[in-house]
Amino acid sequence: MKKYIILFIVFLCLSCKTKNITEIVLIPKGFTGKVVVIFNQNYEIMKILDKGERVYLIPEDGILLSKFRKEKANYKTHYFFVDSLGNKTPIESLREVKRTTVKIYNEEFGVMGNSDDKKSLRYFGFYVSSLDSLESFFKSDYENDYNKQIMKKTGYNF
């Protein structure tokens, strides 16, 4: 009996370990605007893993449909602009620099639609912008048009 209790405790401890996930986000050079990575989709041409890291190749419209699942984990995300030759330039995230420097803002995870609906869209999103231009992406026209693009691309209305 003691043997089973010890095995149960070991199993319980191992199952509580939090997974670490490293993500590489490749954004087209010169892109500014909202980026959304929508999880659990079947449309992405391929699911890219590089040395155990998740790699997201963001398309020109900023909406990536990814086969990856959103997991409970510690995420470490690195952002890069990438040119047509594959050259990467790091993008700063959440550090104060010049107001005209393009960097990453407002990282968020969420759900589009009713979270109880199995078809709802789980996503990771952020903005690529300078601080001076950031406000333009929070206008209702921009948000409405962006959401329409997502609904058209996914076939899910929310």
mmCIF file with all atom_site columns, C-alpha atoms in Angstrom:
data_model
loop_
_atom_site.group_PDB
_atom_site.id
_atom_site.type_symbol
_atom_site.label_atom_id
_atom_site.label_alt_id
_atom_site.label_comp_id
_atom_site.label_asym_id
_atom_site.label_entity_id
_atom_site.label_seq_id
_atom_site.pdbx_PDB_ins_code
_atom_site.Cartn_x
_atom_site.Cartn_y
_atom_site.Cartn_z
_atom_site.occupancy
_atom_site.B_iso_or_equiv
_atom_site.pdbx_formal_charge
_atom_site.auth_seq_id
_atom_site.auth_comp_id
_atom_site.auth_asym_id
_atom_site.auth_atom_id
_atom_site.pdbx_PDB_model_num
ATOM 1   C CA . MET A 1 1   ? 0.000   0.000  0.000   1.00 0.00 ? 1   MET A CA 1
ATOM 2   C CA . LYS A 1 2   ? 2.850   2.382  0.868   1.00 0.00 ? 2   LYS A CA 1
ATOM 3   C CA . LYS A 1 3   ? 4.292   1.748  -2.573  1.00 0.00 ? 3   LYS A CA 1
ATOM 4   C CA . TYR A 1 4   ? 1.094   2.985  -4.252  1.00 0.00 ? 4   TYR A CA 1
ATOM 5   C CA . ILE A 1 5   ? 0.909   6.083  -2.066  1.00 0.00 ? 5   ILE A CA 1
ATOM 6   C CA . ILE A 1 6   ? 4.518   6.976  -2.923  1.00 0.00 ? 6   ILE A CA 1
ATOM 7   C CA . LEU A 1 7   ? 3.867   6.417  -6.639  1.00 0.00 ? 7   LEU A CA 1
ATOM 8   C CA . PHE A 1 8   ? 0.762   8.576  -6.419  1.00 0.00 ? 8   PHE A CA 1
ATOM 9   C CA . ILE A 1 9   ? 2.690   11.412 -4.733  1.00 0.00 ? 9   ILE A CA 1
ATOM 10  C CA . VAL A 1 10  ? 5.494   11.208 -7.321  1.00 0.00 ? 10  VAL A CA 1
ATOM 11  C CA . PHE A 1 11  ? 2.951   11.251 -10.157 1.00 0.00 ? 11  PHE A CA 1
ATOM 12  C CA . LEU A 1 12  ? 1.147   14.203 -8.561  1.00 0.00 ? 12  LEU A CA 1
ATOM 13  C CA . CYS A 1 13  ? 4.404   16.184 -8.241  1.00 0.00 ? 13  CYS A CA 1
ATOM 14  C CA . LEU A 1 14  ? 5.410   15.459 -11.832 1.00 0.00 ? 14  LEU A CA 1
ATOM 15  C CA . SER A 1 15  ? 2.019   16.470 -13.183 1.00 0.00 ? 15  SER A CA 1
ATOM 16  C CA . CYS A 1 16  ? 2.253   19.865 -11.441 1.00 0.00 ? 16  CYS A CA 1
ATOM 17  C CA . LYS A 1 17  ? 5.440   20.834 -13.287 1.00 0.00 ? 17  LYS A CA 1
ATOM 18  C CA . THR A 1 18  ? 4.850   23.862 -15.487 1.00 0.00 ? 18  THR A CA 1
ATOM 19  C CA . LYS A 1 19  ? 5.964   23.579 -19.085 1.00 0.00 ? 19  LYS A CA 1
ATOM 20  C CA . ASN A 1 20  ? 8.245   26.248 -20.575 1.00 0.00 ? 20  ASN A CA 1
ATOM 21  C CA . ILE A 1 21  ? 7.579   27.300 -24.168 1.00 0.00 ? 21  ILE A CA 1
ATOM 22  C CA . THR A 1 22  ? 9.797   29.587 -26.234 1.00 0.00 ? 22  THR A CA 1
ATOM 23  C CA . GLU A 1 23  ? 8.141   31.373 -29.146 1.00 0.00 ? 23  GLU A CA 1
ATOM 24  C CA . ILE A 1 24  ? 9.782   33.133 -32.069 1.00 0.00 ? 24  ILE A CA 1
ATOM 25  C CA . VAL A 1 25  ? 7.485   35.612 -33.843 1.00 0.00 ? 25  VAL A CA 1
ATOM 26  C CA . LEU A 1 26  ? 8.648   36.631 -37.327 1.00 0.00 ? 26  LEU A CA 1
ATOM 27  C CA . ILE A 1 27  ? 6.917   39.781 -38.572 1.00 0.00 ? 27  ILE A CA 1
ATOM 28  C CA . PRO A 1 28  ? 7.295   41.161 -42.128 1.00 0.00 ? 28  PRO A CA 1
ATOM 29  C CA . LYS A 1 29  ? 9.834   43.997 -42.164 1.00 0.00 ? 29  LYS A CA 1
ATOM 30  C CA . GLY A 1 30  ? 8.079   47.368 -42.074 1.00 0.00 ? 30  GLY A CA 1
ATOM 31  C CA . PHE A 1 31  ? 4.778   45.966 -40.756 1.00 0.00 ? 31  PHE A CA 1
ATOM 32  C CA . THR A 1 32  ? 2.807   48.095 -38.286 1.00 0.00 ? 32  THR A CA 1
ATOM 33  C CA . GLY A 1 33  ? -0.615  47.269 -36.887 1.00 0.00 ? 33  GLY A CA 1
ATOM 34  C CA . LYS A 1 34  ? -2.354  44.571 -34.950 1.00 0.00 ? 34  LYS A CA 1
ATOM 35  C CA . VAL A 1 35  ? -1.126  40.964 -35.003 1.00 0.00 ? 35  VAL A CA 1
ATOM 36  C CA . VAL A 1 36  ? -3.260  38.014 -33.893 1.00 0.00 ? 36  VAL A CA 1
ATOM 37  C CA . VAL A 1 37  ? -2.184  34.373 -33.705 1.00 0.00 ? 37  VAL A CA 1
ATOM 38  C CA . ILE A 1 38  ? -5.329  32.213 -33.565 1.00 0.00 ? 38  ILE A CA 1
ATOM 39  C CA . PHE A 1 39  ? -4.732  28.769 -32.085 1.00 0.00 ? 39  PHE A CA 1
ATOM 40  C CA . ASN A 1 40  ? -6.215  25.338 -32.911 1.00 0.00 ? 40  ASN A CA 1
ATOM 41  C CA . GLN A 1 41  ? -6.732  26.043 -36.617 1.00 0.00 ? 41  GLN A CA 1
ATOM 42  C CA . ASN A 1 42  ? -6.231  23.629 -39.499 1.00 0.00 ? 42  ASN A CA 1
ATOM 43  C CA . TYR A 1 43  ? -5.415  26.207 -42.154 1.00 0.00 ? 43  TYR A CA 1
ATOM 44  C CA . GLU A 1 44  ? -1.746  26.934 -41.551 1.00 0.00 ? 44  GLU A CA 1
ATOM 45  C CA . ILE A 1 45  ? 0.439   25.339 -44.219 1.00 0.00 ? 45  ILE A CA 1
ATOM 46  C CA . MET A 1 46  ? 2.808   23.959 -41.627 1.00 0.00 ? 46  MET A CA 1
ATOM 47  C CA . LYS A 1 47  ? 3.386   24.036 -37.937 1.00 0.00 ? 47  LYS A CA 1
ATOM 48  C CA . ILE A 1 48  ? 6.965   25.254 -37.535 1.00 0.00 ? 48  ILE A CA 1
ATOM 49  C CA . LEU A 1 49  ? 9.152   24.051 -34.695 1.00 0.00 ? 49  LEU A CA 1
ATOM 50  C CA . ASP A 1 50  ? 12.802  25.053 -34.546 1.00 0.00 ? 50  ASP A CA 1
ATOM 51  C CA . LYS A 1 51  ? 14.930  23.412 -31.843 1.00 0.00 ? 51  LYS A CA 1
ATOM 52  C CA . GLY A 1 52  ? 11.807  22.953 -29.711 1.00 0.00 ? 52  GLY A CA 1
ATOM 53  C CA . GLU A 1 53  ? 10.764  26.591 -30.182 1.00 0.00 ? 53  GLU A CA 1
ATOM 54  C CA . ARG A 1 54  ? 7.449   27.578 -31.709 1.00 0.00 ? 54  ARG A CA 1
ATOM 55  C CA . VAL A 1 55  ? 7.981   29.791 -34.728 1.00 0.00 ? 55  VAL A CA 1
ATOM 56  C CA . TYR A 1 56  ? 5.144   31.974 -35.980 1.00 0.00 ? 56  TYR A CA 1
ATOM 57  C CA . LEU A 1 57  ? 5.591   33.437 -39.465 1.00 0.00 ? 57  LEU A CA 1
ATOM 58  C CA . ILE A 1 58  ? 3.142   36.343 -39.477 1.00 0.00 ? 58  ILE A CA 1
ATOM 59  C CA . PRO A 1 59  ? 1.514   37.052 -42.880 1.00 0.00 ? 59  PRO A CA 1
ATOM 60  C CA . GLU A 1 60  ? 1.154   40.550 -44.377 1.00 0.00 ? 60  GLU A CA 1
ATOM 61  C CA . ASP A 1 61  ? -2.393  40.970 -42.974 1.00 0.00 ? 61  ASP A CA 1
ATOM 62  C CA . GLY A 1 62  ? -1.209  40.260 -39.399 1.00 0.00 ? 62  GLY A CA 1
ATOM 63  C CA . ILE A 1 63  ? -3.578  37.300 -38.875 1.00 0.00 ? 63  ILE A CA 1
ATOM 64  C CA . LEU A 1 64  ? -1.964  33.881 -38.442 1.00 0.00 ? 64  LEU A CA 1
ATOM 65  C CA . LEU A 1 65  ? -4.094  30.746 -38.201 1.00 0.00 ? 65  LEU A CA 1
ATOM 66  C CA . SER A 1 66  ? -1.938  28.318 -36.227 1.00 0.00 ? 66  SER A CA 1
ATOM 67  C CA . LYS A 1 67  ? -2.192  24.592 -35.600 1.00 0.00 ? 67  LYS A CA 1
ATOM 68  C CA . PHE A 1 68  ? -0.550  25.061 -32.194 1.00 0.00 ? 68  PHE A CA 1
ATOM 69  C CA . ARG A 1 69  ? -2.714  24.706 -29.108 1.00 0.00 ? 69  ARG A CA 1
ATOM 70  C CA . LYS A 1 70  ? -2.726  27.306 -26.360 1.00 0.00 ? 70  LYS A CA 1
ATOM 71  C CA . GLU A 1 71  ? -1.258  25.518 -23.362 1.00 0.00 ? 71  GLU A CA 1
ATOM 72  C CA . LYS A 1 72  ? -0.862  26.340 -19.700 1.00 0.00 ? 72  LYS A CA 1
ATOM 73  C CA . ALA A 1 73  ? 2.828   27.167 -19.651 1.00 0.00 ? 73  ALA A CA 1
ATOM 74  C CA . ASN A 1 74  ? 5.448   29.797 -19.023 1.00 0.00 ? 74  ASN A CA 1
ATOM 75  C CA . TYR A 1 75  ? 5.888   31.588 -22.353 1.00 0.00 ? 75  TYR A CA 1
ATOM 76  C CA . LYS A 1 76  ? 9.019   33.433 -23.412 1.00 0.00 ? 76  LYS A CA 1
ATOM 77  C CA . THR A 1 77  ? 8.405   35.266 -26.671 1.00 0.00 ? 77  THR A CA 1
ATOM 78  C CA . HIS A 1 78  ? 11.014  36.845 -28.961 1.00 0.00 ? 78  HIS A CA 1
ATOM 79  C CA . TYR A 1 79  ? 9.942   39.212 -31.751 1.00 0.00 ? 79  TYR A CA 1
ATOM 80  C CA . PHE A 1 80  ? 11.786  39.888 -35.004 1.00 0.00 ? 80  PHE A CA 1
ATOM 81  C CA . PHE A 1 81  ? 11.215  41.769 -38.218 1.00 0.00 ? 81  PHE A CA 1
ATOM 82  C CA . VAL A 1 82  ? 12.161  39.495 -41.116 1.00 0.00 ? 82  VAL A CA 1
ATOM 83  C CA . ASP A 1 83  ? 12.960  40.604 -44.653 1.00 0.00 ? 83  ASP A CA 1
ATOM 84  C CA . SER A 1 84  ? 12.451  38.706 -47.923 1.00 0.00 ? 84  SER A CA 1
ATOM 85  C CA . LEU A 1 85  ? 15.901  37.085 -47.535 1.00 0.00 ? 85  LEU A CA 1
ATOM 86  C CA . GLY A 1 86  ? 15.117  35.781 -44.038 1.00 0.00 ? 86  GLY A CA 1
ATOM 87  C CA . ASN A 1 87  ? 17.321  38.312 -42.213 1.00 0.00 ? 87  ASN A CA 1
ATOM 88  C CA . LYS A 1 88  ? 15.990  38.951 -38.696 1.00 0.00 ? 88  LYS A CA 1
ATOM 89  C CA . THR A 1 89  ? 16.105  42.204 -36.717 1.00 0.00 ? 89  THR A CA 1
ATOM 90  C CA . PRO A 1 90  ? 15.015  42.079 -33.049 1.00 0.00 ? 90  PRO A CA 1
ATOM 91  C CA . ILE A 1 91  ? 12.024  44.214 -32.010 1.00 0.00 ? 91  ILE A CA 1
ATOM 92  C CA . GLU A 1 92  ? 12.011  45.692 -28.536 1.00 0.00 ? 92  GLU A CA 1
ATOM 93  C CA . SER A 1 93  ? 9.151   44.740 -26.265 1.00 0.00 ? 93  SER A CA 1
ATOM 94  C CA . LEU A 1 94  ? 7.751   46.735 -23.342 1.00 0.00 ? 94  LEU A CA 1
ATOM 95  C CA . ARG A 1 95  ? 10.804  48.940 -22.802 1.00 0.00 ? 95  ARG A CA 1
ATOM 96  C CA . GLU A 1 96  ? 10.658  52.701 -22.992 1.00 0.00 ? 96  GLU A CA 1
ATOM 97  C CA . VAL A 1 97  ? 12.659  54.042 -25.909 1.00 0.00 ? 97  VAL A CA 1
ATOM 98  C CA . LYS A 1 98  ? 12.056  56.889 -28.351 1.00 0.00 ? 98  LYS A CA 1
ATOM 99  C CA . ARG A 1 99  ? 8.395   57.545 -29.146 1.00 0.00 ? 99  ARG A CA 1
ATOM 100 C CA . THR A 1 100 ? 9.090   56.886 -32.839 1.00 0.00 ? 100 THR A CA 1
ATOM 101 C CA . THR A 1 101 ? 10.805  53.510 -32.316 1.00 0.00 ? 101 THR A CA 1
ATOM 102 C CA . VAL A 1 102 ? 8.653   50.593 -33.490 1.00 0.00 ? 102 VAL A CA 1
ATOM 103 C CA . LYS A 1 103 ? 8.223   47.934 -30.822 1.00 0.00 ? 103 LYS A CA 1
ATOM 104 C CA . ILE A 1 104 ? 5.694   45.467 -29.367 1.00 0.00 ? 104 ILE A CA 1
ATOM 105 C CA . TYR A 1 105 ? 2.743   46.701 -27.274 1.00 0.00 ? 105 TYR A CA 1
ATOM 106 C CA . ASN A 1 106 ? -0.256  45.229 -25.432 1.00 0.00 ? 106 ASN A CA 1
ATOM 107 C CA . GLU A 1 107 ? 0.490   41.500 -25.528 1.00 0.00 ? 107 GLU A CA 1
ATOM 108 C CA . GLU A 1 108 ? -2.636  39.538 -24.641 1.00 0.00 ? 108 GLU A CA 1
ATOM 109 C CA . PHE A 1 109 ? -4.166  36.085 -24.697 1.00 0.00 ? 109 PHE A CA 1
ATOM 110 C CA . GLY A 1 110 ? -7.900  35.735 -25.075 1.00 0.00 ? 110 GLY A CA 1
ATOM 111 C CA . VAL A 1 111 ? -10.977 34.230 -26.701 1.00 0.00 ? 111 VAL A CA 1
ATOM 112 C CA . MET A 1 112 ? -13.013 35.594 -29.613 1.00 0.00 ? 112 MET A CA 1
ATOM 113 C CA . GLY A 1 113 ? -16.626 34.579 -29.238 1.00 0.00 ? 113 GLY A CA 1
ATOM 114 C CA . ASN A 1 114 ? -18.270 32.758 -26.361 1.00 0.00 ? 114 ASN A CA 1
ATOM 115 C CA . SER A 1 115 ? -15.600 30.920 -24.338 1.00 0.00 ? 115 SER A CA 1
ATOM 116 C CA . ASP A 1 116 ? -18.065 28.041 -23.765 1.00 0.00 ? 116 ASP A CA 1
ATOM 117 C CA . ASP A 1 117 ? -18.416 27.508 -27.515 1.00 0.00 ? 117 ASP A CA 1
ATOM 118 C CA . LYS A 1 118 ? -15.998 24.820 -28.754 1.00 0.00 ? 118 LYS A CA 1
ATOM 119 C CA . LYS A 1 119 ? -15.630 26.765 -32.009 1.00 0.00 ? 119 LYS A CA 1
ATOM 120 C CA . SER A 1 120 ? -14.553 29.970 -30.236 1.00 0.00 ? 120 SER A CA 1
ATOM 121 C CA . LEU A 1 121 ? -11.138 31.272 -31.244 1.00 0.00 ? 121 LEU A CA 1
ATOM 122 C CA . ARG A 1 122 ? -8.312  31.224 -28.720 1.00 0.00 ? 122 ARG A CA 1
ATOM 123 C CA . TYR A 1 123 ? -5.673  33.755 -29.640 1.00 0.00 ? 123 TYR A CA 1
ATOM 124 C CA . PHE A 1 124 ? -2.490  35.599 -28.773 1.00 0.00 ? 124 PHE A CA 1
ATOM 125 C CA . GLY A 1 125 ? -2.333  39.182 -29.985 1.00 0.00 ? 125 GLY A CA 1
ATOM 126 C CA . PHE A 1 126 ? -0.222  42.332 -29.857 1.00 0.00 ? 126 PHE A CA 1
ATOM 127 C CA . TYR A 1 127 ? 0.468   45.570 -31.713 1.00 0.00 ? 127 TYR A CA 1
ATOM 128 C CA . VAL A 1 128 ? 3.565   46.459 -33.722 1.00 0.00 ? 128 VAL A CA 1
ATOM 129 C CA . SER A 1 129 ? 3.888   50.222 -33.637 1.00 0.00 ? 129 SER A CA 1
ATOM 130 C CA . SER A 1 130 ? 5.698   53.304 -32.466 1.00 0.00 ? 130 SER A CA 1
ATOM 131 C CA . LEU A 1 131 ? 4.226   54.960 -29.399 1.00 0.00 ? 131 LEU A CA 1
ATOM 132 C CA . ASP A 1 132 ? 3.279   57.946 -31.567 1.00 0.00 ? 132 ASP A CA 1
ATOM 133 C CA . SER A 1 133 ? 1.191   55.752 -33.932 1.00 0.00 ? 133 SER A CA 1
ATOM 134 C CA . LEU A 1 134 ? -0.250  53.295 -31.401 1.00 0.00 ? 134 LEU A CA 1
ATOM 135 C CA . GLU A 1 135 ? -3.464  55.227 -30.793 1.00 0.00 ? 135 GLU A CA 1
ATOM 136 C CA . SER A 1 136 ? -4.525  54.874 -34.444 1.00 0.00 ? 136 SER A CA 1
ATOM 137 C CA . PHE A 1 137 ? -4.982  51.114 -33.991 1.00 0.00 ? 137 PHE A CA 1
ATOM 138 C CA . PHE A 1 138 ? -7.526  51.559 -31.185 1.00 0.00 ? 138 PHE A CA 1
ATOM 139 C CA . LYS A 1 139 ? -10.065 53.417 -33.313 1.00 0.00 ? 139 LYS A CA 1
ATOM 140 C CA . SER A 1 140 ? -13.337 51.558 -33.839 1.00 0.00 ? 140 SER A CA 1
ATOM 141 C CA . ASP A 1 141 ? -13.039 51.585 -37.656 1.00 0.00 ? 141 ASP A CA 1
ATOM 142 C CA . TYR A 1 142 ? -9.653  49.837 -37.498 1.00 0.00 ? 142 TYR A CA 1
ATOM 143 C CA . GLU A 1 143 ? -10.873 47.284 -34.926 1.00 0.00 ? 143 GLU A CA 1
ATOM 144 C CA . ASN A 1 144 ? -14.104 46.568 -36.846 1.00 0.00 ? 144 ASN A CA 1
ATOM 145 C CA . ASP A 1 145 ? -12.280 46.090 -40.156 1.00 0.00 ? 145 ASP A CA 1
ATOM 146 C CA . TYR A 1 146 ? -9.684  43.875 -38.485 1.00 0.00 ? 146 TYR A CA 1
ATOM 147 C CA . ASN A 1 147 ? -12.355 41.704 -36.839 1.00 0.00 ? 147 ASN A CA 1
ATOM 148 C CA . LYS A 1 148 ? -14.131 41.347 -40.209 1.00 0.00 ? 148 LYS A CA 1
ATOM 149 C CA . GLN A 1 149 ? -10.853 40.099 -41.718 1.00 0.00 ? 149 GLN A CA 1
ATOM 150 C CA . ILE A 1 150 ? -10.523 37.522 -38.939 1.00 0.00 ? 150 ILE A CA 1
ATOM 151 C CA . MET A 1 151 ? -14.112 36.332 -39.423 1.00 0.00 ? 151 MET A CA 1
ATOM 152 C CA . LYS A 1 152 ? -13.580 36.035 -43.188 1.00 0.00 ? 152 LYS A CA 1
ATOM 153 C CA . LYS A 1 153 ? -10.290 34.162 -42.762 1.00 0.00 ? 153 LYS A CA 1
ATOM 154 C CA . THR A 1 154 ? -11.570 31.746 -40.096 1.00 0.00 ? 154 THR A CA 1
ATOM 155 C CA . GLY A 1 155 ? -15.218 31.383 -41.152 1.00 0.00 ? 155 GLY A CA 1
ATOM 156 C CA . TYR A 1 156 ? -16.234 32.021 -37.515 1.00 0.00 ? 156 TYR A CA 1
ATOM 157 C CA . ASN A 1 157 ? -18.518 34.957 -36.720 1.00 0.00 ? 157 ASN A CA 1
ATOM 158 C CA . PHE A 1 158 ? -18.262 36.481 -33.262 1.00 0.00 ? 158 PHE A CA 1
#
